Amino acid sequence: MMLVQEAPTWWGTRRKRRAMAASFGMRYVAASARNAILVADGIELTGIRGRRTWRPFVRRRLDFIATQLPGGTVGGVVHLGSTRVAVVVCHLGLHPRGRIHELAQILSLCNSFGTPYLLTGDLNEEPDGPIWKRLAEEGLTDLGADAGPTFNSSTPYKRIDGALLSTGPTRTSSRNALPPLTARLRHVPATREDLAAASDHLPMLVELSLSASD
């Protein structure tokens, strides 16, 4: 499964995204704004939900004033054995205070699935910022705490992308609420030149697995 920010848009949006997915041997299944989810054969994404997120239309930095494209977040549920987990992708804006309001909308969508969830995306903020603090307060585990910088892909110097896992997963086949999920984030096995050609951010590879007891 691939969770994409800044997917192709404007004219021929769906055609472009389907072509992008096909180039990876995957299917384009869901999107909101410029966030998209692609899946490989054999993976079914159910209960898909997307939401446009409010963000300030204008942002200011020093003497520079610019507009922002609309925000959005999208997710769905996959099954790992008897465990249901939602996967959600987002892309926060460049307005510092606006990101707080966006995050509240995103967490509302995440919690609406009623399952443990993996939240990924470009948070446009380093880990000492208020967004990361709010996610920690929500009980999410930062999977990339030791992963190193993610931006930019040519000469990475800061981490502004996140992959965070909620706690307390439940099982569909049992009342036992012990967490059966484990997760880790690792680097994508590709050359720096290829990664820089693909995006201005480094990708994150998240591996979710069930505990041996499941």
PDB file of N, CA, C and O in Angstrom, residues 49-123:
ATOM      1  N   ARG A  49     -12.989   6.814   3.887  1.00  0.00           N
ATOM      2  CA  ARG A  49     -13.534   8.110   4.267  1.00  0.00           C
ATOM      3  C   ARG A  49     -12.524   9.202   3.941  1.00  0.00           C
ATOM      4  O   ARG A  49     -11.346   9.069   4.228  1.00  0.00           O
ATOM      5  N   GLY A  50     -13.014  10.248   3.328  1.00  0.00           N
ATOM      6  CA  GLY A  50     -12.168  11.388   3.028  1.00  0.00           C
ATOM      7  C   GLY A  50     -12.794  12.654   3.561  1.00  0.00           C
ATOM      8  O   GLY A  50     -14.010  12.727   3.763  1.00  0.00           O
ATOM      9  N   ARG A  51     -11.977  13.653   3.775  1.00  0.00           N
ATOM     10  CA  ARG A  51     -12.497  14.916   4.311  1.00  0.00           C
ATOM     11  C   ARG A  51     -11.633  16.064   3.824  1.00  0.00           C
ATOM     12  O   ARG A  51     -10.396  16.007   3.896  1.00  0.00           O
ATOM     13  N   ARG A  52     -12.277  17.087   3.308  1.00  0.00           N
ATOM     14  CA  ARG A  52     -11.557  18.322   3.025  1.00  0.00           C
ATOM     15  C   ARG A  52     -11.340  19.050   4.345  1.00  0.00           C
ATOM     16  O   ARG A  52     -12.270  19.179   5.137  1.00  0.00           O
ATOM     17  N   THR A  53     -10.145  19.494   4.591  1.00  0.00           N
ATOM     18  CA  THR A  53      -9.847  20.165   5.847  1.00  0.00           C
ATOM     19  C   THR A  53      -9.712  21.667   5.616  1.00  0.00           C
ATOM     20  O   THR A  53      -9.088  22.114   4.652  1.00  0.00           O
ATOM     21  N   TRP A  54     -10.311  22.421   6.535  1.00  0.00           N
ATOM     22  CA  TRP A  54     -10.220  23.878   6.441  1.00  0.00           C
ATOM     23  C   TRP A  54      -8.813  24.322   6.769  1.00  0.00           C
ATOM     24  O   TRP A  54      -8.168  23.828   7.692  1.00  0.00           O
ATOM     25  N   ARG A  55      -8.306  25.256   5.984  1.00  0.00           N
ATOM     26  CA  ARG A  55      -7.020  25.903   6.288  1.00  0.00           C
ATOM     27  C   ARG A  55      -7.079  27.346   5.805  1.00  0.00           C
ATOM     28  O   ARG A  55      -7.848  27.656   4.888  1.00  0.00           O
ATOM     29  N   PRO A  56      -6.299  28.231   6.414  1.00  0.00           N
ATOM     30  CA  PRO A  56      -6.302  29.622   5.960  1.00  0.00           C
ATOM     31  C   PRO A  56      -5.920  29.704   4.486  1.00  0.00           C
ATOM     32  O   PRO A  56      -4.991  29.030   4.033  1.00  0.00           O
ATOM     33  N   PHE A  57      -6.656  30.524   3.734  1.00  0.00           N
ATOM     34  CA  PHE A  57      -6.391  30.656   2.308  1.00  0.00           C
ATOM     35  C   PHE A  57      -5.093  31.405   2.054  1.00  0.00           C
ATOM     36  O   PHE A  57      -4.373  31.130   1.088  1.00  0.00           O
ATOM     37  N   VAL A  58      -4.766  32.339   2.944  1.00  0.00           N
ATOM     38  CA  VAL A  58      -3.568  33.154   2.776  1.00  0.00           C
ATOM     39  C   VAL A  58      -2.613  32.891   3.931  1.00  0.00           C
ATOM     40  O   VAL A  58      -3.025  32.753   5.082  1.00  0.00           O
ATOM     41  N   ARG A  59      -1.349  32.775   3.622  1.00  0.00           N
ATOM     42  CA  ARG A  59      -0.337  32.650   4.661  1.00  0.00           C
ATOM     43  C   ARG A  59       0.710  33.737   4.437  1.00  0.00           C
ATOM     44  O   ARG A  59       0.944  34.196   3.320  1.00  0.00           O
ATOM     45  N   ARG A  60       1.339  34.160   5.539  1.00  0.00           N
ATOM     46  CA  ARG A  60       2.364  35.196   5.456  1.00  0.00           C
ATOM     47  C   ARG A  60       3.650  34.682   6.100  1.00  0.00           C
ATOM     48  O   ARG A  60       3.629  34.045   7.146  1.00  0.00           O
ATOM     49  N   ARG A  61       4.758  34.958   5.429  1.00  0.00           N
ATOM     50  CA  ARG A  61       6.070  34.657   6.000  1.00  0.00           C
ATOM     51  C   ARG A  61       6.966  35.844   5.719  1.00  0.00           C
ATOM     52  O   ARG A  61       7.301  36.123   4.565  1.00  0.00           O
ATOM     53  N   LEU A  62       7.335  36.540   6.798  1.00  0.00           N
ATOM     54  CA  LEU A  62       8.074  37.780   6.672  1.00  0.00           C
ATOM     55  C   LEU A  62       7.265  38.728   5.782  1.00  0.00           C
ATOM     56  O   LEU A  62       6.130  39.044   6.087  1.00  0.00           O
ATOM     57  N   ASP A  63       7.809  39.186   4.656  1.00  0.00           N
ATOM     58  CA  ASP A  63       7.091  40.100   3.768  1.00  0.00           C
ATOM     59  C   ASP A  63       6.460  39.368   2.593  1.00  0.00           C
ATOM     60  O   ASP A  63       5.982  40.004   1.646  1.00  0.00           O
ATOM     61  N   PHE A  64       6.444  38.030   2.667  1.00  0.00           N
ATOM     62  CA  PHE A  64       5.935  37.232   1.551  1.00  0.00           C
ATOM     63  C   PHE A  64       4.527  36.753   1.870  1.00  0.00           C
ATOM     64  O   PHE A  64       4.282  36.165   2.915  1.00  0.00           O
ATOM     65  N   ILE A  65       3.588  37.017   0.978  1.00  0.00           N
ATOM     66  CA  ILE A  65       2.210  36.583   1.138  1.00  0.00           C
ATOM     67  C   ILE A  65       1.856  35.641  -0.005  1.00  0.00           C
ATOM     68  O   ILE A  65       2.130  35.931  -1.172  1.00  0.00           O
ATOM     69  N   ALA A  66       1.274  34.490   0.340  1.00  0.00           N
ATOM     70  CA  ALA A  66       0.929  33.510  -0.683  1.00  0.00           C
ATOM     71  C   ALA A  66      -0.371  32.819  -0.314  1.00  0.00           C
ATOM     72  O   ALA A  66      -0.788  32.813   0.845  1.00  0.00           O
ATOM     73  N   THR A  67      -1.014  32.243  -1.321  1.00  0.00           N
ATOM     74  CA  THR A  67      -2.225  31.464  -1.086  1.00  0.00           C
ATOM     75  C   THR A  67      -1.859  29.999  -0.874  1.00  0.00           C
ATOM     76  O   THR A  67      -0.762  29.557  -1.237  1.00  0.00           O
ATOM     77  N   GLN A  68      -2.792  29.245  -0.272  1.00  0.00           N
ATOM     78  CA  GLN A  68      -2.596  27.818  -0.046  1.00  0.00           C
ATOM     79  C   GLN A  68      -3.674  27.023  -0.777  1.00  0.00           C
ATOM     80  O   GLN A  68      -4.838  27.438  -0.820  1.00  0.00           O
ATOM     81  N   LEU A  69      -3.290  25.884  -1.318  1.00  0.00           N
ATOM     82  CA  LEU A  69      -4.260  24.989  -1.925  1.00  0.00           C
ATOM     83  C   LEU A  69      -5.107  24.345  -0.833  1.00  0.00           C
ATOM     84  O   LEU A  69      -4.678  24.241   0.323  1.00  0.00           O
ATOM     85  N   PRO A  70      -6.327  23.905  -1.148  1.00  0.00           N
ATOM     86  CA  PRO A  70      -7.175  23.259  -0.137  1.00  0.00           C
ATOM     87  C   PRO A  70      -6.506  22.027   0.464  1.00  0.00           C
ATOM     88  O   PRO A  70      -5.720  21.344  -0.192  1.00  0.00           O
ATOM     89  N   GLY A  71      -6.822  21.772   1.735  1.00  0.00           N
ATOM     90  CA  GLY A  71      -6.266  20.608   2.408  1.00  0.00           C
ATOM     91  C   GLY A  71      -7.239  19.442   2.391  1.00  0.00           C
ATOM     92  O   GLY A  71      -8.420  19.585   2.048  1.00  0.00           O
ATOM     93  N   GLY A  72      -6.748  18.284   2.768  1.00  0.00           N
ATOM     94  CA  GLY A  72      -7.609  17.111   2.823  1.00  0.00           C
ATOM     95  C   GLY A  72      -6.921  15.961   3.515  1.00  0.00           C
ATOM     96  O   GLY A  72      -5.698  15.970   3.726  1.00  0.00           O
ATOM     97  N   THR A  73      -7.698  14.968   3.880  1.00  0.00           N
ATOM     98  CA  THR A  73      -7.164  13.736   4.459  1.00  0.00           C
ATOM     99  C   THR A  73      -8.071  12.591   4.046  1.00  0.00           C
ATOM    100  O   THR A  73      -9.273  12.780   3.844  1.00  0.00           O
ATOM    101  N   VAL A  74      -7.491  11.399   3.893  1.00  0.00           N
ATOM    102  CA  VAL A  74      -8.267  10.246   3.444  1.00  0.00           C
ATOM    103  C   VAL A  74      -7.720   8.988   4.112  1.00  0.00           C
ATOM    104  O   VAL A  74      -6.526   8.895   4.410  1.00  0.00           O
ATOM    105  N   GLY A  75      -8.620   8.037   4.370  1.00  0.00           N
ATOM    106  CA  GLY A  75      -8.185   6.792   4.999  1.00  0.00           C
ATOM    107  C   GLY A  75      -9.179   5.676   4.754  1.00  0.00           C
ATOM    108  O   GLY A  75     -10.264   5.879   4.202  1.00  0.00           O
ATOM    109  N   GLY A  76      -8.797   4.490   5.175  1.00  0.00           N
ATOM    110  CA  GLY A  76      -9.660   3.317   5.071  1.00  0.00           C
ATOM    111  C   GLY A  76      -9.134   2.237   5.988  1.00  0.00           C
ATOM    112  O   GLY A  76      -8.083   2.393   6.634  1.00  0.00           O
ATOM    113  N   VAL A  77      -9.840   1.130   6.038  1.00  0.00           N
ATOM    114  CA  VAL A  77      -9.522   0.048   6.978  1.00  0.00           C
ATOM    115  C   VAL A  77      -9.003  -1.166   6.226  1.00  0.00           C
ATOM    116  O   VAL A  77      -9.563  -1.569   5.196  1.00  0.00           O
ATOM    117  N   VAL A  78      -7.928  -1.745   6.743  1.00  0.00           N
ATOM    118  CA  VAL A  78      -7.408  -3.007   6.225  1.00  0.00           C
ATOM    119  C   VAL A  78      -7.423  -4.033   7.359  1.00  0.00           C
ATOM    120  O   VAL A  78      -7.463  -3.675   8.543  1.00  0.00           O
ATOM    121  N   HIS A  79      -7.405  -5.315   6.989  1.00  0.00           N
ATOM    122  CA  HIS A  79      -7.388  -6.394   7.971  1.00  0.00           C
ATOM    123  C   HIS A  79      -6.013  -7.060   7.998  1.00  0.00           C
ATOM    124  O   HIS A  79      -5.468  -7.422   6.953  1.00  0.00           O
ATOM    125  N   LEU A  80      -5.465  -7.177   9.185  1.00  0.00           N
ATOM    126  CA  LEU A  80      -4.255  -7.966   9.413  1.00  0.00           C
ATOM    127  C   LEU A  80      -4.672  -9.120  10.310  1.00  0.00           C
ATOM    128  O   LEU A  80      -4.780  -8.964  11.525  1.00  0.00           O
ATOM    129  N   GLY A  81      -4.910 -10.275   9.720  1.00  0.00           N
ATOM    130  CA  GLY A  81      -5.453 -11.374  10.509  1.00  0.00           C
ATOM    131  C   GLY A  81      -6.809 -10.979  11.053  1.00  0.00           C
ATOM    132  O   GLY A  81      -7.702 -10.559  10.317  1.00  0.00           O
ATOM    133  N   SER A  82      -6.974 -11.067  12.360  1.00  0.00           N
ATOM    134  CA  SER A  82      -8.235 -10.698  12.993  1.00  0.00           C
ATOM    135  C   SER A  82      -8.236  -9.254  13.490  1.00  0.00           C
ATOM    136  O   SER A  82      -9.151  -8.836  14.183  1.00  0.00           O
ATOM    137  N   THR A  83      -7.217  -8.492  13.129  1.00  0.00           N
ATOM    138  CA  THR A  83      -7.099  -7.112  13.589  1.00  0.00           C
ATOM    139  C   THR A  83      -7.442  -6.141  12.469  1.00  0.00           C
ATOM    140  O   THR A  83      -6.954  -6.276  11.348  1.00  0.00           O
ATOM    141  N   ARG A  84      -8.305  -5.188  12.773  1.00  0.00           N
ATOM    142  CA  ARG A  84      -8.637  -4.118  11.835  1.00  0.00           C
ATOM    143  C   ARG A  84      -7.801  -2.895  12.189  1.00  0.00           C
ATOM    144  O   ARG A  84      -7.701  -2.511  13.348  1.00  0.00           O
ATOM    145  N   VAL A  85      -7.202  -2.292  11.189  1.00  0.00           N
ATOM    146  CA  VAL A  85      -6.426  -1.078  11.420  1.00  0.00           C
ATOM    147  C   VAL A  85      -6.718  -0.095  10.294  1.00  0.00           C
ATOM    148  O   VAL A  85      -6.811  -0.474   9.120  1.00  0.00           O
ATOM    149  N   ALA A  86      -6.936   1.163  10.652  1.00  0.00           N
ATOM    150  CA  ALA A  86      -7.161   2.201   9.655  1.00  0.00           C
ATOM    151  C   ALA A  86      -5.820   2.809   9.250  1.00  0.00           C
ATOM    152  O   ALA A  86      -4.915   2.960  10.073  1.00  0.00           O
ATOM    153  N   VAL A  87      -5.702   3.130   7.983  1.00  0.00           N
ATOM    154  CA  VAL A  87      -4.527   3.845   7.480  1.00  0.00           C
ATOM    155  C   VAL A  87      -5.013   5.187   6.948  1.00  0.00           C
ATOM    156  O   VAL A  87      -5.985   5.255   6.193  1.00  0.00           O
ATOM    157  N   VAL A  88      -4.351   6.247   7.365  1.00  0.00           N
ATOM    158  CA  VAL A  88      -4.800   7.606   7.042  1.00  0.00           C
ATOM    159  C   VAL A  88      -3.605   8.417   6.554  1.00  0.00           C
ATOM    160  O   VAL A  88      -2.518   8.341   7.138  1.00  0.00           O
ATOM    161  N   VAL A  89      -3.823   9.197   5.501  1.00  0.00           N
ATOM    162  CA  VAL A  89      -2.756  10.043   4.981  1.00  0.00           C
ATOM    163  C   VAL A  89      -3.245  11.486   4.946  1.00  0.00           C
ATOM    164  O   VAL A  89      -4.394  11.768   4.613  1.00  0.00           O
ATOM    165  N   CYS A  90      -2.350  12.407   5.319  1.00  0.00           N
ATOM    166  CA  CYS A  90      -2.688  13.826   5.356  1.00  0.00           C
ATOM    167  C   CYS A  90      -1.501  14.654   4.902  1.00  0.00           C
ATOM    168  O   CYS A  90      -0.387  14.145   4.749  1.00  0.00           O
ATOM    169  N   HIS A  91      -1.741  15.927   4.682  1.00  0.00           N
ATOM    170  CA  HIS A  91      -0.680  16.869   4.335  1.00  0.00           C
ATOM    171  C   HIS A  91      -1.070  18.210   4.937  1.00  0.00           C
ATOM    172  O   HIS A  91      -1.984  18.874   4.446  1.00  0.00           O
ATOM    173  N   LEU A  92      -0.398  18.599   6.013  1.00  0.00           N
ATOM    174  CA  LEU A  92      -0.733  19.844   6.693  1.00  0.00           C
ATOM    175  C   LEU A  92      -0.184  21.045   5.934  1.00  0.00           C
ATOM    176  O   LEU A  92       0.810  20.949   5.213  1.00  0.00           O
ATOM    177  N   GLY A  93      -0.814  22.181   6.145  1.00  0.00           N
ATOM    178  CA  GLY A  93      -0.444  23.389   5.430  1.00  0.00           C
ATOM    179  C   GLY A  93       0.768  24.099   6.018  1.00  0.00           C
ATOM    180  O   GLY A  93       1.400  23.637   6.976  1.00  0.00           O
ATOM    181  N   LEU A  94       1.060  25.265   5.469  1.00  0.00           N
ATOM    182  CA  LEU A  94       2.244  26.028   5.856  1.00  0.00           C
ATOM    183  C   LEU A  94       1.938  27.137   6.856  1.00  0.00           C
ATOM    184  O   LEU A  94       2.847  27.841   7.292  1.00  0.00           O
ATOM    185  N   HIS A  95       0.671  27.296   7.231  1.00  0.00           N
ATOM    186  CA  HIS A  95       0.283  28.309   8.212  1.00  0.00           C
ATOM    187  C   HIS A  95       0.386  27.688   9.603  1.00  0.00           C
ATOM    188  O   HIS A  95      -0.329  26.745   9.919  1.00  0.00           O
ATOM    189  N   PRO A  96       1.289  28.178  10.478  1.00  0.00           N
ATOM    190  CA  PRO A  96       1.539  27.515  11.768  1.00  0.00           C
ATOM    191  C   PRO A  96       0.290  27.323  12.624  1.00  0.00           C
ATOM    192  O   PRO A  96       0.026  26.221  13.109  1.00  0.00           O
ATOM    193  N   ARG A  97      -0.483  28.376  12.825  1.00  0.00           N
ATOM    194  CA  ARG A  97      -1.693  28.235  13.636  1.00  0.00           C
ATOM    195  C   ARG A  97      -2.764  27.442  12.890  1.00  0.00           C
ATOM    196  O   ARG A  97      -3.553  26.726  13.502  1.00  0.00           O
ATOM    197  N   GLY A  98      -2.780  27.581  11.569  1.00  0.00           N
ATOM    198  CA  GLY A  98      -3.742  26.837  10.777  1.00  0.00           C
ATOM    199  C   GLY A  98      -3.557  25.340  10.890  1.00  0.00           C
ATOM    200  O   GLY A  98      -4.524  24.573  10.824  1.00  0.00           O
ATOM    201  N   ARG A  99      -2.308  24.887  11.077  1.00  0.00           N
ATOM    202  CA  ARG A  99      -2.044  23.445  11.192  1.00  0.00           C
ATOM    203  C   ARG A  99      -2.739  22.844  12.400  1.00  0.00           C
ATOM    204  O   ARG A  99      -3.178  21.689  12.363  1.00  0.00           O
ATOM    205  N   ILE A 100      -2.837  23.601  13.481  1.00  0.00           N
ATOM    206  CA  ILE A 100      -3.513  23.100  14.687  1.00  0.00           C
ATOM    207  C   ILE A 100      -4.981  22.807  14.384  1.00  0.00           C
ATOM    208  O   ILE A 100      -5.526  21.777  14.798  1.00  0.00           O
ATOM    209  N   HIS A 101      -5.626  23.711  13.645  1.00  0.00           N
ATOM    210  CA  HIS A 101      -7.034  23.506  13.291  1.00  0.00           C
ATOM    211  C   HIS A 101      -7.186  22.345  12.313  1.00  0.00           C
ATOM    212  O   HIS A 101      -8.131  21.560  12.405  1.00  0.00           O
ATOM    213  N   GLU A 102      -6.250  22.221  11.396  1.00  0.00           N
ATOM    214  CA  GLU A 102      -6.290  21.090  10.464  1.00  0.00           C
ATOM    215  C   GLU A 102      -6.159  19.767  11.214  1.00  0.00           C
ATOM    216  O   GLU A 102      -6.874  18.806  10.921  1.00  0.00           O
ATOM    217  N   LEU A 103      -5.241  19.725  12.162  1.00  0.00           N
ATOM    218  CA  LEU A 103      -5.001  18.480  12.879  1.00  0.00           C
ATOM    219  C   LEU A 103      -6.240  18.027  13.639  1.00  0.00           C
ATOM    220  O   LEU A 103      -6.540  16.830  13.700  1.00  0.00           O
ATOM    221  N   ALA A 104      -6.973  18.963  14.225  1.00  0.00           N
ATOM    222  CA  ALA A 104      -8.194  18.594  14.943  1.00  0.00           C
ATOM    223  C   ALA A 104      -9.175  17.898  14.007  1.00  0.00           C
ATOM    224  O   ALA A 104      -9.830  16.910  14.376  1.00  0.00           O
ATOM    225  N   GLN A 105      -9.278  18.378  12.782  1.00  0.00           N
ATOM    226  CA  GLN A 105     -10.169  17.762  11.797  1.00  0.00           C
ATOM    227  C   GLN A 105      -9.663  16.380  11.391  1.00  0.00           C
ATOM    228  O   GLN A 105     -10.439  15.439  11.199  1.00  0.00           O
ATOM    229  N   ILE A 106      -8.354  16.246  11.264  1.00  0.00           N
ATOM    230  CA  ILE A 106      -7.755  14.971  10.863  1.00  0.00           C
ATOM    231  C   ILE A 106      -7.940  13.923  11.955  1.00  0.00           C
ATOM    232  O   ILE A 106      -8.300  12.766  11.679  1.00  0.00           O
ATOM    233  N   LEU A 107      -7.716  14.312  13.208  1.00  0.00           N
ATOM    234  CA  LEU A 107      -7.894  13.364  14.309  1.00  0.00           C
ATOM    235  C   LEU A 107      -9.349  12.941  14.444  1.00  0.00           C
ATOM    236  O   LEU A 107      -9.639  11.790  14.804  1.00  0.00           O
ATOM    237  N   SER A 108     -10.262  13.839  14.142  1.00  0.00           N
ATOM    238  CA  SER A 108     -11.681  13.480  14.158  1.00  0.00           C
ATOM    239  C   SER A 108     -11.962  12.379  13.144  1.00  0.00           C
ATOM    240  O   SER A 108     -12.689  11.420  13.429  1.00  0.00           O
ATOM    241  N   LEU A 109     -11.375  12.493  11.959  1.00  0.00           N
ATOM    242  CA  LEU A 109     -11.542  11.449  10.951  1.00  0.00           C
ATOM    243  C   LEU A 109     -10.899  10.150  11.412  1.00  0.00           C
ATOM    244  O   LEU A 109     -11.488   9.070  11.294  1.00  0.00           O
ATOM    245  N   CYS A 110      -9.683  10.227  11.956  1.00  0.00           N
ATOM    246  CA  CYS A 110      -8.985   9.023  12.429  1.00  0.00           C
ATOM    247  C   CYS A 110      -9.826   8.276  13.466  1.00  0.00           C
ATOM    248  O   CYS A 110      -9.986   7.049  13.401  1.00  0.00           O
ATOM    249  N   ASN A 111     -10.355   9.008  14.432  1.00  0.00           N
ATOM    250  CA  ASN A 111     -11.119   8.384  15.514  1.00  0.00           C
ATOM    251  C   ASN A 111     -12.471   7.857  15.048  1.00  0.00           C
ATOM    252  O   ASN A 111     -13.062   6.988  15.695  1.00  0.00           O
ATOM    253  N   SER A 112     -12.966   8.364  13.913  1.00  0.00           N
ATOM    254  CA  SER A 112     -14.269   7.917  13.427  1.00  0.00           C
ATOM    255  C   SER A 112     -14.245   6.475  12.942  1.00  0.00           C
ATOM    256  O   SER A 112     -15.296   5.842  12.828  1.00  0.00           O
ATOM    257  N   PHE A 113     -13.065   5.925  12.670  1.00  0.00           N
ATOM    258  CA  PHE A 113     -12.988   4.548  12.211  1.00  0.00           C
ATOM    259  C   PHE A 113     -13.257   3.549  13.341  1.00  0.00           C
ATOM    260  O   PHE A 113     -13.622   2.402  13.102  1.00  0.00           O
ATOM    261  N   GLY A 114     -13.049   3.972  14.585  1.00  0.00           N
ATOM    262  CA  GLY A 114     -13.275   3.083  15.715  1.00  0.00           C
ATOM    263  C   GLY A 114     -12.290   1.942  15.787  1.00  0.00           C
ATOM    264  O   GLY A 114     -12.588   0.881  16.345  1.00  0.00           O
ATOM    265  N   THR A 115     -11.104   2.120  15.233  1.00  0.00           N
ATOM    266  CA  THR A 115     -10.067   1.093  15.209  1.00  0.00           C
ATOM    267  C   THR A 115      -8.728   1.756  15.549  1.00  0.00           C
ATOM    268  O   THR A 115      -8.606   2.985  15.519  1.00  0.00           O
ATOM    269  N   PRO A 116      -7.706   0.944  15.833  1.00  0.00           N
ATOM    270  CA  PRO A 116      -6.373   1.540  15.861  1.00  0.00           C
ATOM    271  C   PRO A 116      -6.064   2.108  14.478  1.00  0.00           C
ATOM    272  O   PRO A 116      -6.634   1.662  13.475  1.00  0.00           O
ATOM    273  N   TYR A 117      -5.194   3.101  14.414  1.00  0.00           N
ATOM    274  CA  TYR A 117      -4.915   3.696  13.117  1.00  0.00           C
ATOM    275  C   TYR A 117      -3.457   4.105  12.979  1.00  0.00           C
ATOM    276  O   TYR A 117      -2.756   4.373  13.966  1.00  0.00           O
ATOM    277  N   LEU A 118      -3.020   4.092  11.731  1.00  0.00           N
ATOM    278  CA  LEU A 118      -1.697   4.575  11.358  1.00  0.00           C
ATOM    279  C   LEU A 118      -1.907   5.887  10.618  1.00  0.00           C
ATOM    280  O   LEU A 118      -2.582   5.918   9.584  1.00  0.00           O
ATOM    281  N   LEU A 119      -1.361   6.965  11.152  1.00  0.00           N
ATOM    282  CA  LEU A 119      -1.476   8.285  10.535  1.00  0.00           C
ATOM    283  C   LEU A 119      -0.128   8.652   9.927  1.00  0.00           C
ATOM    284  O   LEU A 119       0.901   8.637  10.614  1.00  0.00           O
ATOM    285  N   THR A 120      -0.135   8.957   8.642  1.00  0.00           N
ATOM    286  CA  THR A 120       1.101   9.320   7.958  1.00  0.00           C
ATOM    287  C   THR A 120       0.903  10.637   7.219  1.00  0.00           C
ATOM    288  O   THR A 120      -0.218  11.013   6.881  1.00  0.00           O
ATOM    289  N   GLY A 121       2.010  11.314   6.951  1.00  0.00           N
ATOM    290  CA  GLY A 121       1.891  12.499   6.124  1.00  0.00           C
ATOM    291  C   GLY A 121       3.001  13.510   6.326  1.00  0.00           C
ATOM    292  O   GLY A 121       3.868  13.363   7.199  1.00  0.00           O
ATOM    293  N   ASP A 122       2.941  14.525   5.501  1.00  0.00           N
ATOM    294  CA  ASP A 122       3.829  15.671   5.596  1.00  0.00           C
ATOM    295  C   ASP A 122       3.211  16.624   6.615  1.00  0.00           C
ATOM    296  O   ASP A 122       2.188  17.247   6.349  1.00  0.00           O
ATOM    297  N   LEU A 123       3.848  16.733   7.779  1.00  0.00           N
ATOM    298  CA  LEU A 123       3.320  17.581   8.850  1.00  0.00           C
ATOM    299  C   LEU A 123       3.839  19.011   8.759  1.00  0.00           C
ATOM    300  O   LEU A 123       3.382  19.883   9.496  1.00  0.00           O
TER     301      LEU A 123
END
